Short mmCIF file of C-alpha atoms in Angstrom, two decimals:
data_model
loop_
_atom_site.label_atom_id
_atom_site.label_comp_id
_atom_site.label_asym_id
_atom_site.label_seq_id
_atom_site.Cartn_x
_atom_site.Cartn_y
_atom_site.Cartn_z
CA MET J 1 -9.12 -8.82 -9.08
CA SER J 2 -8.82 -6.57 -6.08
CA ARG J 3 -6.92 -7.46 -2.91
CA SER J 4 -10.19 -7.74 -1.01
CA GLU J 5 -11.51 -10.23 -3.55
CA SER J 6 -8.41 -12.37 -3.60
CA SER J 7 -7.64 -12.51 0.13
CA PRO J 8 -9.76 -13.57 3.10
CA ALA J 9 -11.25 -10.69 5.05
CA LEU J 10 -9.63 -9.83 8.34
CA ASP J 11 -11.75 -9.52 11.49
CA TRP J 12 -10.39 -6.09 12.36
CA GLN J 13 -10.42 -2.77 10.60
CA ILE J 14 -7.71 -0.17 10.03
CA GLN J 15 -8.67 2.93 11.92
CA PRO J 16 -8.71 6.42 10.38
CA GLU J 17 -5.23 7.86 10.08
CA GLU J 18 -4.04 10.68 12.25
CA GLU J 19 -4.28 14.20 10.93
CA SER J 20 -1.47 14.90 8.55
CA ASP J 21 1.09 17.64 8.88
CA GLY J 22 0.41 18.87 5.37
CA LEU J 23 3.31 17.24 3.47
CA VAL J 24 2.57 16.70 -0.21
CA GLY J 25 3.82 13.83 -2.37
CA GLU J 26 4.91 13.89 -6.02
CA SER J 27 1.35 13.21 -7.18
CA GLY J 28 0.18 16.38 -5.45
CA GLU J 29 -1.82 14.45 -2.89
CA GLU J 30 -1.37 15.34 0.76
CA ARG J 31 0.84 12.85 2.59
CA ARG J 32 -0.33 11.26 5.80
CA PRO J 33 1.55 9.33 8.46
CA ILE J 34 1.70 5.62 7.79
CA VAL J 35 3.93 4.77 10.78
CA VAL J 36 4.09 6.70 14.04
CA ALA J 37 6.43 5.59 16.84
CA LYS J 38 6.38 7.27 20.23
CA GLN J 39 8.97 6.73 22.96
CA ILE J 40 9.98 3.22 21.87
CA HIS J 41 12.22 1.37 24.31
CA LYS J 42 13.76 -2.06 23.71
CA THR J 43 16.22 -3.85 26.01
CA PHE J 44 17.91 -7.18 25.35
CA ARG J 45 18.82 -9.18 28.43
CA ASN J 46 21.35 -12.01 28.74
CA GLY J 47 21.62 -13.00 32.36
CA GLU J 48 22.74 -9.92 34.25
CA ILE J 49 23.79 -8.12 31.08
CA GLU J 50 21.38 -5.56 29.64
CA VAL J 51 21.72 -3.92 26.24
CA HIS J 52 19.48 -0.89 25.68
CA ALA J 53 18.90 -1.22 21.94
CA LEU J 54 16.27 1.53 21.66
CA ARG J 55 16.10 4.47 24.05
CA GLY J 56 12.88 6.45 23.65
CA VAL J 57 12.71 6.62 19.84
CA ASP J 58 10.15 8.97 18.27
CA LEU J 59 9.66 8.66 14.51
CA THR J 60 6.95 9.43 11.97
CA ILE J 61 7.05 8.08 8.41
CA GLU J 62 4.75 9.55 5.79
CA THR J 63 3.03 7.64 2.99
CA GLY J 64 5.12 7.58 -0.18
CA GLU J 65 8.40 8.44 1.53
CA MET J 66 11.67 6.67 0.82
CA VAL J 67 13.54 6.76 4.12
CA ALA J 68 17.04 5.53 4.93
CA ILE J 69 17.95 4.56 8.49
CA MET J 70 21.72 4.82 8.98
CA GLY J 71 24.23 4.43 11.77
CA PRO J 72 27.17 2.32 12.98
CA SER J 73 26.84 -1.39 13.71
CA GLY J 74 24.95 -2.02 16.92
CA CYS J 75 23.23 1.37 16.99
CA GLY J 76 19.72 -0.14 16.81
CA LYS J 77 18.88 0.19 13.10
CA THR J 78 17.63 -3.35 12.53
CA THR J 79 16.00 -3.49 15.96
CA LEU J 80 14.04 -0.37 15.05
CA LEU J 81 12.93 -1.86 11.73
CA ASN J 82 11.85 -5.08 13.42
CA THR J 83 9.85 -3.31 16.12
CA LEU J 84 8.18 -0.86 13.73
CA SER J 85 7.12 -3.70 11.42
CA GLY J 86 5.84 -5.90 14.22
CA LEU J 87 8.44 -8.61 13.66
CA ASP J 88 9.70 -8.05 17.20
CA SER J 89 8.17 -6.76 20.41
CA PHE J 90 9.26 -3.68 22.36
CA ASP J 91 9.24 -2.92 26.07
CA ASP J 92 7.59 0.47 26.22
CA GLY J 93 6.08 3.10 23.95
CA GLU J 94 3.59 2.90 21.10
CA VAL J 95 3.77 2.06 17.37
CA THR J 96 0.79 2.94 15.19
CA ILE J 97 0.55 1.71 11.59
CA GLU J 98 -2.15 3.19 9.35
CA GLY J 99 -3.90 4.42 12.47
CA THR J 100 -3.94 1.08 14.34
CA PRO J 101 -1.66 0.54 17.37
CA LEU J 102 0.39 -2.65 17.12
CA ALA J 103 -0.53 -3.34 20.73
CA GLU J 104 -4.15 -3.88 19.63
CA MET J 105 -3.13 -6.73 17.30
CA ASN J 106 -2.48 -10.25 18.53
CA ASP J 107 0.16 -12.38 16.79
CA ARG J 108 -2.28 -13.75 14.22
CA LYS J 109 -3.65 -10.35 13.26
CA ARG J 110 -0.15 -8.94 13.06
CA THR J 111 0.92 -11.75 10.74
CA GLU J 112 -2.15 -11.24 8.55
CA TYR J 113 -1.52 -7.52 8.40
CA ARG J 114 2.10 -8.01 7.32
CA ALA J 115 0.98 -10.46 4.63
CA ARG J 116 -1.52 -8.00 3.18
CA ARG J 117 0.01 -4.57 3.71
CA MET J 118 3.79 -5.01 4.04
CA GLY J 119 6.69 -6.30 1.99
CA PHE J 120 10.16 -7.28 3.23
CA VAL J 121 13.56 -7.29 1.48
CA PHE J 122 16.50 -8.75 3.39
CA GLN J 123 20.24 -8.89 2.78
CA SER J 124 20.20 -12.69 3.00
CA PHE J 125 17.50 -12.97 0.28
CA ASN J 126 15.54 -15.71 2.16
CA LEU J 127 14.42 -17.50 -0.99
CA LEU J 128 13.69 -21.23 -0.94
CA PRO J 129 16.38 -22.84 -3.12
CA VAL J 130 14.36 -25.87 -4.27
CA ILE J 131 11.53 -23.97 -5.97
CA SER J 132 11.46 -21.58 -8.90
CA ALA J 133 11.47 -17.79 -8.85
CA VAL J 134 7.74 -17.55 -9.58
CA GLU J 135 6.96 -20.10 -6.87
CA ASN J 136 8.99 -18.07 -4.37
CA VAL J 137 7.19 -14.89 -5.37
CA GLU J 138 3.68 -16.36 -5.19
CA MET J 139 4.21 -17.98 -1.78
CA PRO J 140 3.07 -14.97 0.35
CA LEU J 141 -0.16 -14.85 -1.64
CA LEU J 142 -0.84 -18.56 -1.19
CA VAL J 143 -0.17 -18.28 2.54
CA SER J 144 -2.68 -15.42 2.80
CA GLY J 145 -5.37 -17.43 1.01
CA VAL J 146 -5.19 -16.23 -2.60
CA ARG J 147 -6.30 -18.87 -5.10
CA PRO J 148 -3.40 -20.59 -6.91
CA ALA J 149 -4.30 -19.35 -10.39
CA GLN J 150 -4.59 -15.75 -9.22
CA ALA J 151 -1.41 -16.04 -7.15
CA ARG J 152 0.52 -17.30 -10.18
CA LYS J 153 -0.83 -14.45 -12.32
CA GLN J 154 0.18 -11.81 -9.77
CA ALA J 155 3.59 -13.43 -9.25
CA LEU J 156 4.34 -13.38 -12.97
CA GLU J 157 3.26 -9.73 -13.19
CA SER J 158 5.49 -8.86 -10.23
CA LEU J 159 8.48 -10.61 -11.82
CA ASP J 160 7.81 -8.73 -15.05
CA SER J 161 7.81 -5.43 -13.13
CA VAL J 162 11.40 -6.13 -11.99
CA GLY J 163 12.50 -7.30 -15.45
CA LEU J 164 12.65 -11.04 -14.72
CA SER J 165 9.71 -12.49 -16.60
CA ASP J 166 12.14 -14.62 -18.60
CA ARG J 167 13.59 -16.11 -15.41
CA ALA J 168 10.32 -17.18 -13.80
CA SER J 169 11.07 -20.90 -14.00
CA HIS J 170 14.69 -20.58 -12.80
CA ARG J 171 15.66 -21.63 -9.30
CA PRO J 172 17.73 -19.23 -7.16
CA MET J 173 20.97 -21.13 -7.80
CA GLN J 174 20.51 -20.45 -11.53
CA LEU J 175 20.35 -16.68 -10.99
CA SER J 176 22.95 -14.01 -10.33
CA GLY J 177 23.06 -12.15 -7.02
CA GLY J 178 21.38 -9.11 -8.53
CA GLN J 179 18.66 -11.26 -10.10
CA ILE J 180 18.05 -13.04 -6.79
CA GLN J 181 17.58 -9.73 -5.02
CA ARG J 182 15.18 -8.60 -7.73
CA VAL J 183 13.18 -11.78 -7.08
CA THR J 184 13.00 -10.84 -3.39
CA ILE J 185 11.77 -7.39 -4.37
CA ALA J 186 9.15 -8.96 -6.65
CA ARG J 187 8.06 -11.12 -3.71
CA ALA J 188 7.94 -8.08 -1.43
CA LEU J 189 5.75 -6.20 -3.92
CA VAL J 190 3.50 -9.02 -5.13
CA ASN J 191 0.66 -8.08 -2.77
CA SER J 192 0.92 -4.36 -3.64
CA PRO J 193 1.93 -3.46 -0.08
CA ALA J 194 1.55 0.00 1.35
CA LEU J 195 4.91 -0.29 3.10
CA VAL J 196 8.18 -2.03 2.18
CA TRP J 197 10.88 -2.68 4.78
CA ALA J 198 14.40 -3.36 3.49
CA ASP J 199 17.34 -4.39 5.69
CA GLU J 200 20.71 -3.87 3.94
CA PRO J 201 19.16 -4.81 0.56
CA THR J 202 22.46 -4.38 -1.32
CA GLY J 203 24.77 -5.84 1.31
CA ASN J 204 25.53 -9.01 -0.65
CA LEU J 205 25.63 -7.44 -4.12
CA ASP J 206 28.42 -6.13 -6.32
CA VAL J 207 28.45 -2.49 -7.40
CA GLY J 208 26.64 -3.07 -10.69
CA SER J 209 23.90 -5.19 -9.15
CA SER J 210 23.52 -2.73 -6.28
CA THR J 211 22.99 0.13 -8.70
CA ASP J 212 20.34 -1.85 -10.61
CA VAL J 213 18.45 -2.85 -7.46
CA LEU J 214 18.55 0.67 -6.03
CA GLY J 215 17.32 2.15 -9.29
CA LEU J 216 14.47 -0.35 -9.31
CA MET J 217 13.42 0.49 -5.75
CA GLN J 218 13.60 4.21 -6.49
CA ARG J 219 11.46 3.78 -9.62
CA LEU J 220 8.84 1.71 -7.80
CA ASN J 221 8.68 4.27 -5.01
CA ARG J 222 8.23 7.09 -7.50
CA GLU J 223 5.75 5.35 -9.82
CA ARG J 224 3.65 3.52 -7.25
CA GLU J 225 4.18 5.89 -4.31
CA GLN J 226 4.87 2.94 -2.06
CA THR J 227 6.62 3.73 1.19
CA PHE J 228 10.15 2.33 1.55
CA VAL J 229 12.08 2.20 4.83
CA ILE J 230 15.65 1.05 4.20
CA VAL J 231 18.20 0.14 6.85
CA THR J 232 21.67 0.69 5.40
CA HIS J 233 25.26 1.63 6.14
CA ASP J 234 25.88 2.50 2.48
CA PRO J 235 25.94 6.24 1.60
CA GLN J 236 25.04 5.37 -2.00
CA VAL J 237 21.80 3.78 -0.83
CA ALA J 238 21.00 6.64 1.51
CA GLY J 239 21.76 9.18 -1.19
CA LEU J 240 18.85 7.91 -3.27
CA CYS J 241 16.39 8.41 -0.41
CA GLU J 242 14.58 11.67 0.21
CA ARG J 243 15.16 11.43 3.94
CA ILE J 244 17.93 10.06 6.16
CA VAL J 245 17.39 9.12 9.80
CA ARG J 246 20.70 8.69 11.62
CA MET J 247 20.90 6.57 14.77
CA LYS J 248 23.48 6.38 17.53
CA ASP J 249 23.40 4.30 20.70
CA GLY J 250 19.72 3.42 20.34
CA GLU J 251 18.57 6.99 19.73
CA ILE J 252 17.85 9.15 16.70
CA ALA J 253 20.78 11.50 16.40
CA ALA J 254 19.61 13.34 13.28
CA ASP J 255 16.64 13.41 10.90
CA GLU J 256 17.63 15.01 7.61
#
């Protein structure tokens, strides 16, 4: 069953993407921008104190890229991820995702878009402890209107893709740290998103589990050509990405 058959139709359409700059992915197909940020500014205010978290950030991410965003604590990495994904607002500038400016989406449309086209992997896992792995994975589908039987089928397939089909009925407390993070990846990928955002995805894992999770993400990026944007301070994580964006004091200091 296709995504359009299993999810309610949205009342807005993704606009044609901007002209590409000619980059070519592993499949030989020409890459196109999936995220374009122009002059993004974000300031946090606490009374008279102002913190300029983002200072005129320009960034373009192409379809199928695996991008690491690095920098010291407090440099704006997570703030950038949250603003690009629509989880948080920004003060000035423009973010366009698949050709549609975030500013043209209200909160409901933005939430629907994230449910259908994005996946999220966080350091803190964010799984519900009282339900099983498969129930955690199928939840985004149920929220977006997919029928229970179809949601369960897709959730089981997603767990199988991360090597956890035999742990579907286990609750998070019955799983290792690495297995829990693989469940979060299965949940992030269950709707076949175009774009996956990951914030310190190996921050709570040991070396062995980190290696397994990173290898899994790299394989999924290569095989499915899904776009991954990974906030990290870990050089091992960044080393597996094809591109590293380095931030400092709310600005992009280097794009390698």
